[in-house]
Amino acid sequence: MRCLRPAEHLDDRSSARWAFDAIVAALAVAVAMPDLFHDGEGPPWVAIAVLVAVLAPLAVRRIFPIPVFTWVLISAVAAGLWNDNIAADLGLLIALYTVAATQSRLEALTAAAFLEFAMIVDTVRTTDGSWWHASILVSGLVGTALGLGLYASTRRAYLAELRDRAVRLERERDQQGELAAAAERARISREMHDIVAHHLTVMVALSEGAVAASATSPERGIEVMRTVSATGRQALADTRRLLGVLREDGVGDPGDGALAPVPDLAELDMLIARVRGAGLPTSFEVNGSATDLPATVQLTVYRLVQEALTNTLKHGGKGTRASVRLRYLPGEIRVDVEDDGDGAAATTPPGGGGGLIGMRERVHAYGGVLRSGPMGPRGWRVSAQLRTDEGEST
């Protein structure tokens, strides 16, 4: 039965708890002891032994609350019928308090009802005249023990809930930190992919152009190599700019460009000029007027165009031409990047790797839609629609 199971594990009990419960049991015996000498006779050794046998189990009352209460109640009633001088009232109240403090409310009320009935019957039996005055006092003592036990139980449950809530909050905080770190790693990964892939692709295209031009026009080859050098320096500057925000101390030379502003729409002309210099003829068209777009939206559009043109450089093939169109509409901006190259027939479609995933993550962050795919027999299109009238939606 559940009531016979230990309410506490013996291994978890300290010496102080054992000593405290033993002192409580001894106190209950000491309080009841003077009534044994009420008749003025010699020491009633048998009655003392019976009293000790009735109240000694209080030393394990918090381990077996219901069995101890049952034993004390039944044995106290039997001892009282045998000897009226044996009064274990304090022990009974302590046992009731323990049941109320450690067991369910139903079990506590049941124990209080049995104790109330037994004590009132004993009061009526041992009191001559105004027994009801004593009954009121007895009922008050039973109610006090029950109330204190229920209060202790409620307080213990409240403190346990607070501890459990604190543990949950700490666990949730750790999980939120891990999620934030994962999101930051994904953001840095996208930025690094866009920066490194674009600049390296441009540098490869320029280097191949320099090799081809050096045979017929050394001056042109030198000029192209200077462009390669400038592109490499730009890649280093962009990388420093990205990694600069990761510094914990925030200390750096303000002039080294580590914390320079992130790219925006104003730098699209420079981006397209760099792509043209790498050998990809690219047209740029803007429809509508740009309002005050958030810096994050401008960065998303910039990275989207950069990634799409980088894929065209990789997969478009010779003679490819590209076009970039921006359309500003109420509450949104639309971006279309198209080319007439061989990307549709390439073994690995443009953006088929991490670049496409990164573009979609960026666009979806603003409630937008990204579409990419081949155009007819030749060419590739990347189209995006971003909301600009609200913050991030996901």
Coordinates of C-alpha atoms in Angstrom, one line a residue:
M1 CA 0.0 0.0 0.0
R2 CA 1.1 3.5 -0.7
C3 CA 0.7 4.7 2.9
L4 CA 3.2 2.1 4.1
R5 CA 5.9 3.3 1.8
P6 CA 8.6 5.6 3.3
A7 CA 7.9 9.3 2.7
E8 CA 11.6 10.0 2.9
H9 CA 14.7 8.0 1.7
L10 CA 16.7 6.9 4.7
D11 CA 19.9 7.6 2.8
D12 CA 18.9 11.3 2.4
R13 CA 18.3 11.8 6.2
S14 CA 21.1 13.7 8.0
S15 CA 22.1 13.1 11.6
A16 CA 20.5 16.4 12.5
R17 CA 17.1 15.2 11.3
W18 CA 17.4 12.0 13.2
A19 CA 18.4 13.9 16.4
F20 CA 15.5 16.4 16.0
D21 CA 12.9 13.7 15.6
A22 CA 14.3 11.8 18.6
I23 CA 14.1 15.0 20.7
V24 CA 10.5 15.6 19.6
A25 CA 9.6 12.1 20.7
A26 CA 11.4 12.5 24.0
L27 CA 9.6 15.9 24.6
A28 CA 6.2 14.2 24.0
V29 CA 7.1 11.5 26.6
A30 CA 8.3 14.2 29.1
V31 CA 5.2 16.3 28.8
A32 CA 3.0 13.2 29.4
M33 CA 5.1 11.9 32.3
P34 CA 3.8 14.1 35.2
D35 CA 0.3 12.7 34.8
L36 CA 1.6 9.2 35.7
F37 CA 2.4 10.5 39.2
H38 CA -1.0 12.1 39.7
D39 CA -2.0 9.7 42.5
G40 CA 1.2 10.4 44.5
E41 CA 2.2 6.8 44.5
G42 CA 5.6 5.3 43.6
P43 CA 7.0 5.3 40.1
P44 CA 4.6 3.5 37.8
W45 CA 7.2 1.6 35.9
V46 CA 4.8 -0.4 33.8
A47 CA 2.8 2.8 32.9
I48 CA 6.1 4.5 31.9
A49 CA 7.0 1.6 29.7
V50 CA 3.6 1.7 28.0
L51 CA 3.9 5.5 27.5
V52 CA 7.3 5.1 25.9
A53 CA 6.0 2.3 23.7
V54 CA 3.1 4.6 22.6
L55 CA 5.2 7.6 21.7
A56 CA 8.6 6.2 20.7
P57 CA 7.5 5.7 17.1
L58 CA 7.4 9.5 16.8
A59 CA 11.1 9.3 16.1
V60 CA 10.3 8.0 12.6
R61 CA 7.1 10.0 12.1
R62 CA 8.4 11.8 9.0
I63 CA 9.5 8.5 7.4
F64 CA 6.2 6.6 8.0
P65 CA 3.7 9.4 8.8
I66 CA 0.4 7.4 8.5
P67 CA 1.6 4.2 10.2
V68 CA 3.0 6.2 13.1
F69 CA -0.2 8.2 13.5
T70 CA -2.3 5.0 13.4
W71 CA 0.0 3.3 16.0
V72 CA 0.0 6.3 18.3
L73 CA -3.8 6.8 18.1
I74 CA -4.8 3.1 18.6
S75 CA -2.2 2.5 21.3
A76 CA -3.0 5.7 23.1
V77 CA -6.7 4.9 23.2
A78 CA -5.9 1.4 24.5
A79 CA -3.5 2.7 27.1
G80 CA -6.0 5.3 28.2
L81 CA -8.6 2.7 28.7
W82 CA -6.1 0.7 30.8
N83 CA -4.8 3.6 32.8
D84 CA -6.6 7.0 32.8
N85 CA -3.3 8.7 33.8
I86 CA -1.7 7.9 30.4
A87 CA -2.3 11.0 28.3
A88 CA -0.6 11.1 25.0
D89 CA -2.3 14.3 23.7
L90 CA 0.8 16.1 22.6
G91 CA 2.1 13.0 20.8
L92 CA -1.2 12.6 18.9
L93 CA -1.2 16.3 17.8
I94 CA 2.4 15.9 16.6
A95 CA 1.5 12.8 14.6
L96 CA -1.5 14.6 13.1
Y97 CA 0.7 17.6 12.2
T98 CA 3.1 15.3 10.4
V99 CA 0.4 13.6 8.4
A100 CA -1.0 17.0 7.3
A101 CA 2.4 18.3 6.4
T102 CA 3.6 15.3 4.3
Q103 CA 0.5 13.6 3.0
S104 CA -2.5 14.5 0.8
R105 CA -5.2 16.8 2.1
L106 CA -7.8 13.9 2.0
E107 CA -5.5 11.8 4.2
A108 CA -4.9 14.7 6.6
L109 CA -8.6 15.4 7.0
T110 CA -9.3 11.7 7.5
A111 CA -6.7 11.5 10.3
A112 CA -8.0 14.7 11.9
A113 CA -11.6 13.3 11.9
F114 CA -10.4 10.1 13.7
L115 CA -8.4 12.0 16.2
E116 CA -11.2 14.4 16.9
F117 CA -13.7 11.6 17.4
A118 CA -11.3 9.7 19.8
M119 CA -10.4 12.8 21.9
I120 CA -14.0 13.9 22.2
V121 CA -15.1 10.5 23.3
D122 CA -12.2 10.3 25.8
T123 CA -13.2 13.8 27.1
V124 CA -16.8 12.8 27.6
R125 CA -15.7 9.7 29.4
T126 CA -13.2 11.3 31.7
T127 CA -15.1 14.6 32.4
D128 CA -17.9 14.8 34.9
G129 CA -20.0 18.0 34.2
S130 CA -19.2 20.6 31.6
W131 CA -17.5 18.2 29.1
W132 CA -18.4 20.4 26.2
H133 CA -15.9 23.2 27.4
A134 CA -13.1 20.6 27.2
S135 CA -14.4 19.4 23.9
I136 CA -14.1 22.9 22.4
L137 CA -10.6 23.1 23.7
V138 CA -9.8 19.7 22.2
S139 CA -11.3 20.6 18.9
G140 CA -9.3 23.8 18.8
L141 CA -6.0 21.9 19.4
V142 CA -6.9 19.4 16.7
G143 CA -7.8 22.2 14.3
T144 CA -4.5 24.0 15.1
A145 CA -2.4 21.0 14.5
L146 CA -4.2 20.3 11.2
G147 CA -3.9 23.9 10.1
L148 CA -0.2 24.1 10.9
G149 CA 0.4 20.9 9.0
L150 CA -1.5 22.0 5.9
Y151 CA 0.3 25.4 5.9
A152 CA 3.7 23.6 6.1
S153 CA 2.6 21.3 3.2
T154 CA 1.4 24.3 1.1
R155 CA 4.6 26.2 1.8
R156 CA 6.8 23.2 0.9
A157 CA 4.9 22.7 -2.3
Y158 CA 5.2 26.4 -3.1
L159 CA 9.0 26.4 -2.5
A160 CA 9.3 23.2 -4.6
E161 CA 7.4 24.9 -7.4
L162 CA 9.7 28.0 -7.2
R163 CA 12.8 25.7 -7.4
D164 CA 11.4 23.8 -10.3
R165 CA 10.5 27.1 -12.1
A166 CA 14.0 28.4 -11.5
V167 CA 15.5 25.2 -13.0
R168 CA 13.1 25.5 -16.0
L169 CA 14.0 29.2 -16.5
E170 CA 17.7 28.4 -16.3
R171 CA 17.3 25.6 -18.8
E172 CA 15.2 27.8 -21.2
R173 CA 17.9 30.5 -20.8
D174 CA 20.6 28.1 -21.9
Q175 CA 18.4 26.9 -24.8
Q176 CA 17.8 30.4 -25.9
G177 CA 21.5 31.1 -25.7
E178 CA 22.2 28.0 -27.8
L179 CA 19.6 29.1 -30.4
A180 CA 21.0 32.6 -30.5
A181 CA 24.5 31.2 -31.0
A182 CA 23.2 28.9 -33.8
A183 CA 21.5 31.8 -35.5
E184 CA 24.6 33.9 -35.2
R185 CA 26.7 31.2 -36.7
A186 CA 24.3 30.8 -39.6
R187 CA 24.4 34.6 -40.2
I188 CA 28.2 34.7 -40.1
S189 CA 28.3 31.6 -42.4
R190 CA 26.0 33.4 -44.9
E191 CA 28.1 36.5 -44.8
M192 CA 31.4 34.7 -45.2
H193 CA 29.9 32.7 -48.1
D194 CA 28.7 35.7 -49.9
I195 CA 31.9 37.7 -49.4
V196 CA 34.5 35.0 -50.1
A197 CA 32.6 33.3 -52.9
H198 CA 31.9 36.6 -54.7
H199 CA 35.4 38.0 -54.5
L200 CA 37.2 34.7 -55.3
T201 CA 34.9 34.2 -58.3
V202 CA 35.7 37.7 -59.5
M203 CA 39.4 37.2 -58.9
V204 CA 39.4 33.9 -60.8
A205 CA 37.7 35.5 -63.8
L206 CA 40.0 38.4 -63.8
S207 CA 43.1 36.2 -63.5
E208 CA 41.9 34.1 -66.5
G209 CA 41.4 37.4 -68.4
A210 CA 44.9 38.6 -67.4
V211 CA 46.4 35.3 -68.7
A212 CA 44.6 35.6 -72.0
A213 CA 45.4 39.3 -72.4
S214 CA 49.1 39.1 -71.4
A215 CA 50.0 37.3 -74.6
T216 CA 48.7 40.1 -76.9
S217 CA 48.6 43.1 -74.6
P218 CA 50.9 43.0 -71.6
E219 CA 49.7 46.4 -70.5
R220 CA 46.1 45.1 -70.4
G221 CA 47.2 42.1 -68.4
I222 CA 49.0 44.3 -65.9
E223 CA 45.9 46.5 -65.6
V224 CA 43.7 43.4 -65.0
M225 CA 46.1 42.1 -62.3
R226 CA 45.9 45.4 -60.6
T227 CA 42.1 44.9 -60.5
V228 CA 42.7 41.4 -59.1
S229 CA 44.8 43.0 -56.3
A230 CA 42.2 45.6 -55.6
T231 CA 39.5 42.9 -55.4
G232 CA 41.6 40.9 -53.0
R233 CA 42.1 43.9 -50.8
Q234 CA 38.4 44.5 -50.9
A235 CA 37.8 40.9 -49.8
L236 CA 40.1 41.3 -46.9
A237 CA 38.4 44.5 -45.9
D238 CA 35.0 42.9 -46.0
T239 CA 36.2 40.0 -44.0
R240 CA 37.8 42.2 -41.3
R241 CA 34.5 44.2 -41.2
L242 CA 32.5 41.0 -40.6
L243 CA 34.9 39.6 -38.0
G244 CA 35.4 42.9 -36.3
V245 CA 31.9 42.7 -34.7
L246 CA 32.9 39.4 -33.0
R247 CA 35.6 41.1 -30.9
E248 CA 34.6 40.9 -27.2
D249 CA 36.7 43.9 -26.2
G250 CA 35.5 46.1 -28.9
V251 CA 38.9 47.7 -29.1
G252 CA 40.3 48.4 -32.5
D253 CA 41.7 51.1 -34.7
P254 CA 38.8 53.2 -36.0
G255 CA 40.7 53.6 -39.2
D256 CA 41.2 50.0 -40.0
G257 CA 37.7 49.5 -41.5
A258 CA 36.9 46.6 -39.2
L259 CA 33.7 48.2 -38.0
A260 CA 32.8 49.9 -41.2
P261 CA 29.1 50.1 -42.2
V262 CA 27.7 47.1 -43.9
P263 CA 27.0 47.2 -47.7
D264 CA 23.8 49.0 -48.8
L265 CA 22.0 49.8 -52.0
A266 CA 24.3 52.7 -52.7
E267 CA 27.2 50.2 -53.3
L268 CA 25.3 48.2 -56.0
D269 CA 26.9 50.3 -58.7
M270 CA 30.3 49.5 -57.4
L271 CA 29.4 45.8 -57.2
I272 CA 28.1 45.7 -60.8
A273 CA 31.2 47.6 -62.0
R274 CA 33.4 45.0 -60.4
V275 CA 31.4 42.2 -62.1
R276 CA 31.7 44.0 -65.4
G277 CA 35.4 44.3 -64.9
A278 CA 35.5 40.5 -64.3
G279 CA 34.2 40.0 -67.9
L280 CA 30.4 39.8 -67.3
P281 CA 28.4 42.5 -69.1
T282 CA 25.7 43.5 -66.7
S283 CA 22.9 46.1 -67.0
F284 CA 21.4 47.8 -64.0
E285 CA 17.8 49.2 -64.0
V286 CA 15.9 50.9 -61.1
N287 CA 12.2 51.6 -61.2
G288 CA 10.6 53.7 -58.6
S289 CA 12.1 55.8 -55.9
A290 CA 13.8 54.3 -52.8
T291 CA 12.4 55.3 -49.5
D292 CA 14.2 55.0 -46.2
L293 CA 14.8 51.3 -46.2
P294 CA 16.2 49.6 -43.1
A295 CA 19.9 48.8 -43.3
T296 CA 19.2 45.1 -42.9
V297 CA 16.9 45.1 -45.9
Q298 CA 19.5 47.0 -48.0
L299 CA 22.1 44.4 -47.0
T300 CA 19.8 41.6 -47.9
V301 CA 19.2 43.1 -51.4
Y302 CA 22.9 43.7 -51.9
R303 CA 23.8 40.1 -50.9
L304 CA 21.1 38.7 -53.1
V305 CA 22.4 40.5 -56.2
Q306 CA 26.0 39.7 -55.2
E307 CA 25.2 35.9 -54.9
A308 CA 23.2 35.8 -58.1
L309 CA 25.9 37.5 -60.2
T310 CA 28.6 35.3 -58.6
N311 CA 26.6 32.2 -59.7
T312 CA 26.4 33.7 -63.2
L313 CA 30.2 34.2 -63.3
K314 CA 30.7 30.6 -62.2
H315 CA 28.2 28.8 -64.4
G316 CA 27.2 31.2 -67.2
G317 CA 30.0 30.4 -69.6
K318 CA 31.5 32.6 -72.3
G319 CA 29.4 35.3 -73.9
T320 CA 26.9 35.5 -71.0
R321 CA 25.2 38.7 -70.3
A322 CA 23.3 39.6 -67.1
S323 CA 20.7 42.1 -66.0
V324 CA 19.7 43.5 -62.6
R325 CA 16.4 45.2 -62.0
L326 CA 15.1 46.8 -58.8
R327 CA 11.5 47.8 -58.5
Y328 CA 10.3 49.9 -55.5
L329 CA 6.6 49.3 -54.7
P330 CA 4.5 50.4 -51.8
G331 CA 5.6 48.4 -48.8
E332 CA 8.0 46.1 -50.8
I333 CA 11.0 45.9 -53.1
R334 CA 11.4 43.4 -55.9
V335 CA 14.7 42.2 -57.2
D336 CA 15.2 40.3 -60.5
V337 CA 18.6 39.0 -61.7
E338 CA 18.7 37.3 -65.1
D339 CA 21.3 36.0 -67.4
D340 CA 21.4 34.2 -70.8
G341 CA 24.2 31.8 -70.0
D342 CA 24.5 28.0 -69.7
G343 CA 23.5 27.9 -66.0
A344 CA 20.3 26.0 -66.7
A345 CA 22.3 23.1 -68.3
A346 CA 25.1 23.2 -65.8
T347 CA 25.8 20.0 -63.7
T348 CA 25.3 22.0 -60.5
P349 CA 22.6 24.7 -61.0
P350 CA 23.4 28.2 -59.8
G351 CA 22.7 28.6 -56.2
G352 CA 22.2 24.9 -55.7
G353 CA 24.4 24.8 -52.7
G354 CA 24.7 27.0 -49.6
G355 CA 24.2 30.2 -51.6
L356 CA 20.6 29.5 -52.5
I357 CA 19.9 28.4 -48.9
G358 CA 21.4 31.6 -47.6
M359 CA 19.4 33.8 -50.1
R360 CA 16.2 32.1 -49.0
E361 CA 17.0 32.6 -45.3
R362 CA 17.7 36.3 -45.9
V363 CA 14.5 36.8 -47.9
H364 CA 12.2 34.8 -45.7
A365 CA 13.4 36.9 -42.7
Y366 CA 11.4 39.8 -44.2
G367 CA 8.3 37.9 -45.1
G368 CA 9.5 37.7 -48.7
V369 CA 9.5 35.1 -51.4
L370 CA 12.5 33.9 -53.4
R371 CA 12.2 32.1 -56.8
S372 CA 15.0 30.8 -58.9
G373 CA 15.2 28.6 -61.9
P374 CA 16.0 28.3 -65.6
M375 CA 14.5 30.4 -68.4
G376 CA 13.6 28.5 -71.5
P377 CA 16.5 26.9 -73.3
R378 CA 19.2 29.2 -71.9
G379 CA 19.6 31.5 -68.9
W380 CA 18.8 31.6 -65.3
R381 CA 16.5 33.9 -63.2
V382 CA 16.6 34.8 -59.5
S383 CA 13.6 36.8 -58.3
A384 CA 12.8 38.0 -54.8
Q385 CA 10.1 40.0 -53.2
L386 CA 10.8 41.6 -49.8
R387 CA 8.5 43.4 -47.4
T388 CA 9.8 46.8 -46.3
D389 CA 7.0 48.1 -44.2
E390 CA 7.6 45.8 -41.1
G391 CA 10.3 44.1 -39.2
E392 CA 11.4 40.5 -39.4
S393 CA 8.4 38.2 -39.6
T394 CA 10.2 35.0 -38.7

